[in-house]
Coordinates of C-alpha atoms in Angstrom, one line a residue:
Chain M
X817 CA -5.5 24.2 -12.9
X818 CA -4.4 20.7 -11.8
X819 CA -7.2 19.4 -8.7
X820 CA -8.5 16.8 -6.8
X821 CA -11.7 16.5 -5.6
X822 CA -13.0 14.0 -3.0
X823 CA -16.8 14.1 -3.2
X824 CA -17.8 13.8 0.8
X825 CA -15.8 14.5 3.8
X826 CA -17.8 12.0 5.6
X827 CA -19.1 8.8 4.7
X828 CA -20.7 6.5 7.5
X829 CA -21.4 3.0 6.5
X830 CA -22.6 -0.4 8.4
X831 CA -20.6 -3.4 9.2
X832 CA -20.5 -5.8 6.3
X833 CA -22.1 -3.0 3.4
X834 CA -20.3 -1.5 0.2
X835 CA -17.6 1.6 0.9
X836 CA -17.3 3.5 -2.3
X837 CA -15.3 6.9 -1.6
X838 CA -15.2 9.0 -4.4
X839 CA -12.3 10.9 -5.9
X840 CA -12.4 13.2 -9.2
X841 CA -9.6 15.1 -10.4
X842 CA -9.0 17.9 -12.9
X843 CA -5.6 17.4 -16.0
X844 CA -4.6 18.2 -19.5
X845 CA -2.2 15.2 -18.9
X846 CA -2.5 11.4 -17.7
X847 CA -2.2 11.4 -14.3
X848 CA -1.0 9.0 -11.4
X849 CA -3.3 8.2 -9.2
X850 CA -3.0 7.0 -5.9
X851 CA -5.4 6.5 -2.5
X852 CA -3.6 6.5 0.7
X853 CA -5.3 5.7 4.2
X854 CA -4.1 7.2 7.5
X855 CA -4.9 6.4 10.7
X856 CA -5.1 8.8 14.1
X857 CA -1.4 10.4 14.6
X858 CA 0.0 8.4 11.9
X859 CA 1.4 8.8 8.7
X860 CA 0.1 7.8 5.2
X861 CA 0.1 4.3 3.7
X862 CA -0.6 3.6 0.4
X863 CA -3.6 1.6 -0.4
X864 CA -3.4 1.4 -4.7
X865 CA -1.8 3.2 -7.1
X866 CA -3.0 3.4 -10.9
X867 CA 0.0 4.5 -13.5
X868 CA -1.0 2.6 -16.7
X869 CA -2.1 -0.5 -18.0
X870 CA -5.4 -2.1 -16.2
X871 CA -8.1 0.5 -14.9
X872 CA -9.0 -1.7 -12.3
X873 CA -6.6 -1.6 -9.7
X874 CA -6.5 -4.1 -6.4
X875 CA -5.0 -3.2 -3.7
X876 CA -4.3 -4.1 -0.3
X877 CA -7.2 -4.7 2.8
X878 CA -9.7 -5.9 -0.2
X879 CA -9.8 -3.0 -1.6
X880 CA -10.2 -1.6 -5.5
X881 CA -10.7 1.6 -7.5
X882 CA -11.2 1.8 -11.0
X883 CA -9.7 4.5 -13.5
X884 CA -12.2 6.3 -15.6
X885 CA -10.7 8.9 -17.9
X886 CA -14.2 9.5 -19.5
X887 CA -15.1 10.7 -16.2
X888 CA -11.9 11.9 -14.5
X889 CA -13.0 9.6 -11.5
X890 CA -10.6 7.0 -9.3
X891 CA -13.8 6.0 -6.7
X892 CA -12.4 3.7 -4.0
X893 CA -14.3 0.7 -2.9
X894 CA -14.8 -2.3 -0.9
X895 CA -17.9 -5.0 -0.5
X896 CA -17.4 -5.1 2.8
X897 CA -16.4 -3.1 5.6
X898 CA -15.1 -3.9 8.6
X899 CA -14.9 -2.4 12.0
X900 CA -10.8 -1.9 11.2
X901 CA -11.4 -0.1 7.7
X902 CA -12.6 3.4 9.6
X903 CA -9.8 5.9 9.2
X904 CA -9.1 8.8 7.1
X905 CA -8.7 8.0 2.9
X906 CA -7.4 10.2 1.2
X907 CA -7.0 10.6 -2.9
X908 CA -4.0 11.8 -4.5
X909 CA -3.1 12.5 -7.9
X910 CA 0.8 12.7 -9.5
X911 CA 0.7 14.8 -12.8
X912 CA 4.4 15.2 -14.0
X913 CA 7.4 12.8 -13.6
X914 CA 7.9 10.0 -11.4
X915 CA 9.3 12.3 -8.8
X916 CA 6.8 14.9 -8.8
X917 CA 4.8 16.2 -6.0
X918 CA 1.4 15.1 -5.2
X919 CA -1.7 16.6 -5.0
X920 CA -4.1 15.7 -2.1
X921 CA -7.8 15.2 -2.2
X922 CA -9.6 17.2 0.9
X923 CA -9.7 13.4 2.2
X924 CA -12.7 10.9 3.8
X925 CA -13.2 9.9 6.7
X926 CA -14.8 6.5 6.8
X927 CA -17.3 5.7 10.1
X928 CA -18.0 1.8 10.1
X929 CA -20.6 1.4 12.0
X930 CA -22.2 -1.9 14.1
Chain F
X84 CA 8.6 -1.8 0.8
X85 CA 11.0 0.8 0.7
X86 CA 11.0 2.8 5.0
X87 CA 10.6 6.2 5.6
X88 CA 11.7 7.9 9.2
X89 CA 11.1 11.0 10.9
X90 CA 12.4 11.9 14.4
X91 CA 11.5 12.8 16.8
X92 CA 7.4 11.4 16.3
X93 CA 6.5 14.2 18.9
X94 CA 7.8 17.4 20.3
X95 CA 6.5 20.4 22.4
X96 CA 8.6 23.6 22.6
X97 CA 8.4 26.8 23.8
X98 CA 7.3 29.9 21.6
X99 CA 10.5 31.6 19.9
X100 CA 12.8 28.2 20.1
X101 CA 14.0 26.6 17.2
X102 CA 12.4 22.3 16.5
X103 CA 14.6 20.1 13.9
X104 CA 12.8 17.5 12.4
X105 CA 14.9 14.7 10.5
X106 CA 13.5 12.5 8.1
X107 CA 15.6 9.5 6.4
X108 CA 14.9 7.4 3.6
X109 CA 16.0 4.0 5.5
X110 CA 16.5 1.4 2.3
X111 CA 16.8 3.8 -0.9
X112 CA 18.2 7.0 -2.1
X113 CA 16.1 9.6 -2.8
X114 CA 17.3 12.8 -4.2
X115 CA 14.0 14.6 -3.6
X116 CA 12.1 14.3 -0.3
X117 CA 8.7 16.4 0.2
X118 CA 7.6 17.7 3.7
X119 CA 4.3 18.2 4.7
X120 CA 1.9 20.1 6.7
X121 CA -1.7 18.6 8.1
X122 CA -3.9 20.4 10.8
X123 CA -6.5 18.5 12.5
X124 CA -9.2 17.2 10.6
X125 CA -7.5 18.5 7.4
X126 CA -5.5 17.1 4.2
X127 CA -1.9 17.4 3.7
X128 CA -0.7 20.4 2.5
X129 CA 2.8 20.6 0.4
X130 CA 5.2 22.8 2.1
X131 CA 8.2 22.2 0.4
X132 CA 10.5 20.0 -1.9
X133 CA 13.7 19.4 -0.7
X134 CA 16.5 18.2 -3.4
X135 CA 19.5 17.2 -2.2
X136 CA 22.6 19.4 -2.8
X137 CA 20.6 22.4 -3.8
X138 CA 17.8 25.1 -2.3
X139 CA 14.4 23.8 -1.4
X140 CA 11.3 24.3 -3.3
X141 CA 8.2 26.3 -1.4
X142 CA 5.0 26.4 -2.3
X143 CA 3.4 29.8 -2.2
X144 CA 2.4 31.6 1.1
X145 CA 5.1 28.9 2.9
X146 CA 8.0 31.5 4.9
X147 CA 10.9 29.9 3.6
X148 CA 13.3 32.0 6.4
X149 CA 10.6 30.5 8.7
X150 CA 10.7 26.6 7.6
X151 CA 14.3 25.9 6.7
X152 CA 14.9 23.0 4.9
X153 CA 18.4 20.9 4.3
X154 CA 18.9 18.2 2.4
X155 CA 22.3 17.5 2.8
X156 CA 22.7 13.3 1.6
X157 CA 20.6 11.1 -0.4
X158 CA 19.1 9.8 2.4
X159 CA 18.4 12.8 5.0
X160 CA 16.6 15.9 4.9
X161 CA 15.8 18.0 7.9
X162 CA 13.1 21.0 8.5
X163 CA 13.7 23.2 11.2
X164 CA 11.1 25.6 12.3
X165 CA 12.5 28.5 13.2
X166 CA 11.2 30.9 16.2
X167 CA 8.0 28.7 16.3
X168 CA 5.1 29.9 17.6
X169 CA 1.8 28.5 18.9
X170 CA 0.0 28.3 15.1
X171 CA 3.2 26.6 14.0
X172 CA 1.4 23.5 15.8
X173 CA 0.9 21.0 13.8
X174 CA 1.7 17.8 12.6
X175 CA 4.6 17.0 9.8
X176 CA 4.7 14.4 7.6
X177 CA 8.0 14.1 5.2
X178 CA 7.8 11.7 2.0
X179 CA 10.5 10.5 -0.5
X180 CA 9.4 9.4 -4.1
X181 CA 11.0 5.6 -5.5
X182 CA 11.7 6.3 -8.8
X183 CA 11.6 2.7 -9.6
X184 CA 7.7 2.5 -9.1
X185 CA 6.3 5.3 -9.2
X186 CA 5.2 5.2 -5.3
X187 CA 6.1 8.1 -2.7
X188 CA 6.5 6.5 1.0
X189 CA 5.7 8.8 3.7
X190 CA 7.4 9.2 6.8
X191 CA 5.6 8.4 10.3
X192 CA 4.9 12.2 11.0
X193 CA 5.9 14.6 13.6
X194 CA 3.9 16.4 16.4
X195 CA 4.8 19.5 16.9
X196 CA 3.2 21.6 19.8
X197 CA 4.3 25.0 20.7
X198 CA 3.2 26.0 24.1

């Protein structure tokens, strides 16, 4: 069966240190993989998106996450976080066409602290 | 990018009325739009696809009698929540894939309580 599988439901970091938010999923098939972040009452919006092409993806707020099909990982990170980075992240994960549903990761939420 | 928009963004109703939700697809066409659940403190959960011109999708365990979904043009699709009821609470997010990149935009989500 087709999963996703975000490794921590809480992760609490200091201002200024590494974020790495981890995200494995589960395929027969090369998936799309996306990592969205949501803040309180509001929707999702999309932070990266790997299809094909470069593992290494950028994305926007200095983030990055890097495609590993050896290890069926898409880990999210950042050098440094800032006070505006804690929200909820969640990992998702595309396995059929270009308008097929997504799959959600249990999500993250990110504490920055002081 | 491409705008997703859902109305109302909050709404409280009595137990055993009926709540329409609209979301539109502001700048594209899309002829699949995906509506989803998410209690608090919890992921999203896919309800349903709607596909415009034809029946709805739903994902197992989702009362399809209870969650009726329309998708009547390219660029509006509309759940209504049907005889709702206190556990119906919850918030609803809609989304509509661009075929062009690959991405899915969500809409702004909806707030439903049921008192």
């Amino acid at each position: 069966a087709q999963s996703v599988t975000q490794l921590g439901s809480h992760v609490s970091v200091s201002e200024g240190a590494l974020v790495l938010l981890r995200c494995n999923y589960s395929s027969s098939v090369p998936p799309y993989l996306f990592w969205y972040v949501q803040y309180p009452n509001q929707g999702l919006q999309l932070l990266l998106k790997y299809t094909t092409g470069a593992t290494l993806v950028k994305g926007i707020n200095g983030f990055e996450a890097e495609f590993k099909k050896s290890e069926t990982s898409f880990h999210l990170t950042k050098p440094s976080a800032h006070m505006s980075d804690a929200a909820e992240y969640f990992c998702a994960v595309r396995f059929s066409s270009n308008t097929g549903k997504l799959i959600f990761g249990q999500g993250t939420t990110l504490q920055v602290k002081p | 990018g491409a705008v997703v928009s859902q109305h109302p963004s909050w709404v409280i109703c009595k137990s055993g009325t009926s709540v329409k939700i609209e979301c539109r697809s502001l700048d594209f066409q899309a002829t699949t739009m995906f509506w989803y659940r998410q209690f608090p403190k919890q992921s999203l959960m896919l309800m349903a696809t709607s596909n415009e011109g034809s029946k709805a999708t739903y994902e197992q365990g989702v009362e399809k009698d209870k969650f009726l979904i329309n998708h009547a043009s390219l660029t509006l699709s509309t759940l209504t929540v049907t005889s709702a009821h206190p556990e119906d609470s919850s918030f609803y997010i809609c989304s509509a894939p661009d075929r062009s990149n690959y991405e899915q935009y969500f809409g702004p989500g909806t707030r439903l309580t049921v008192t």
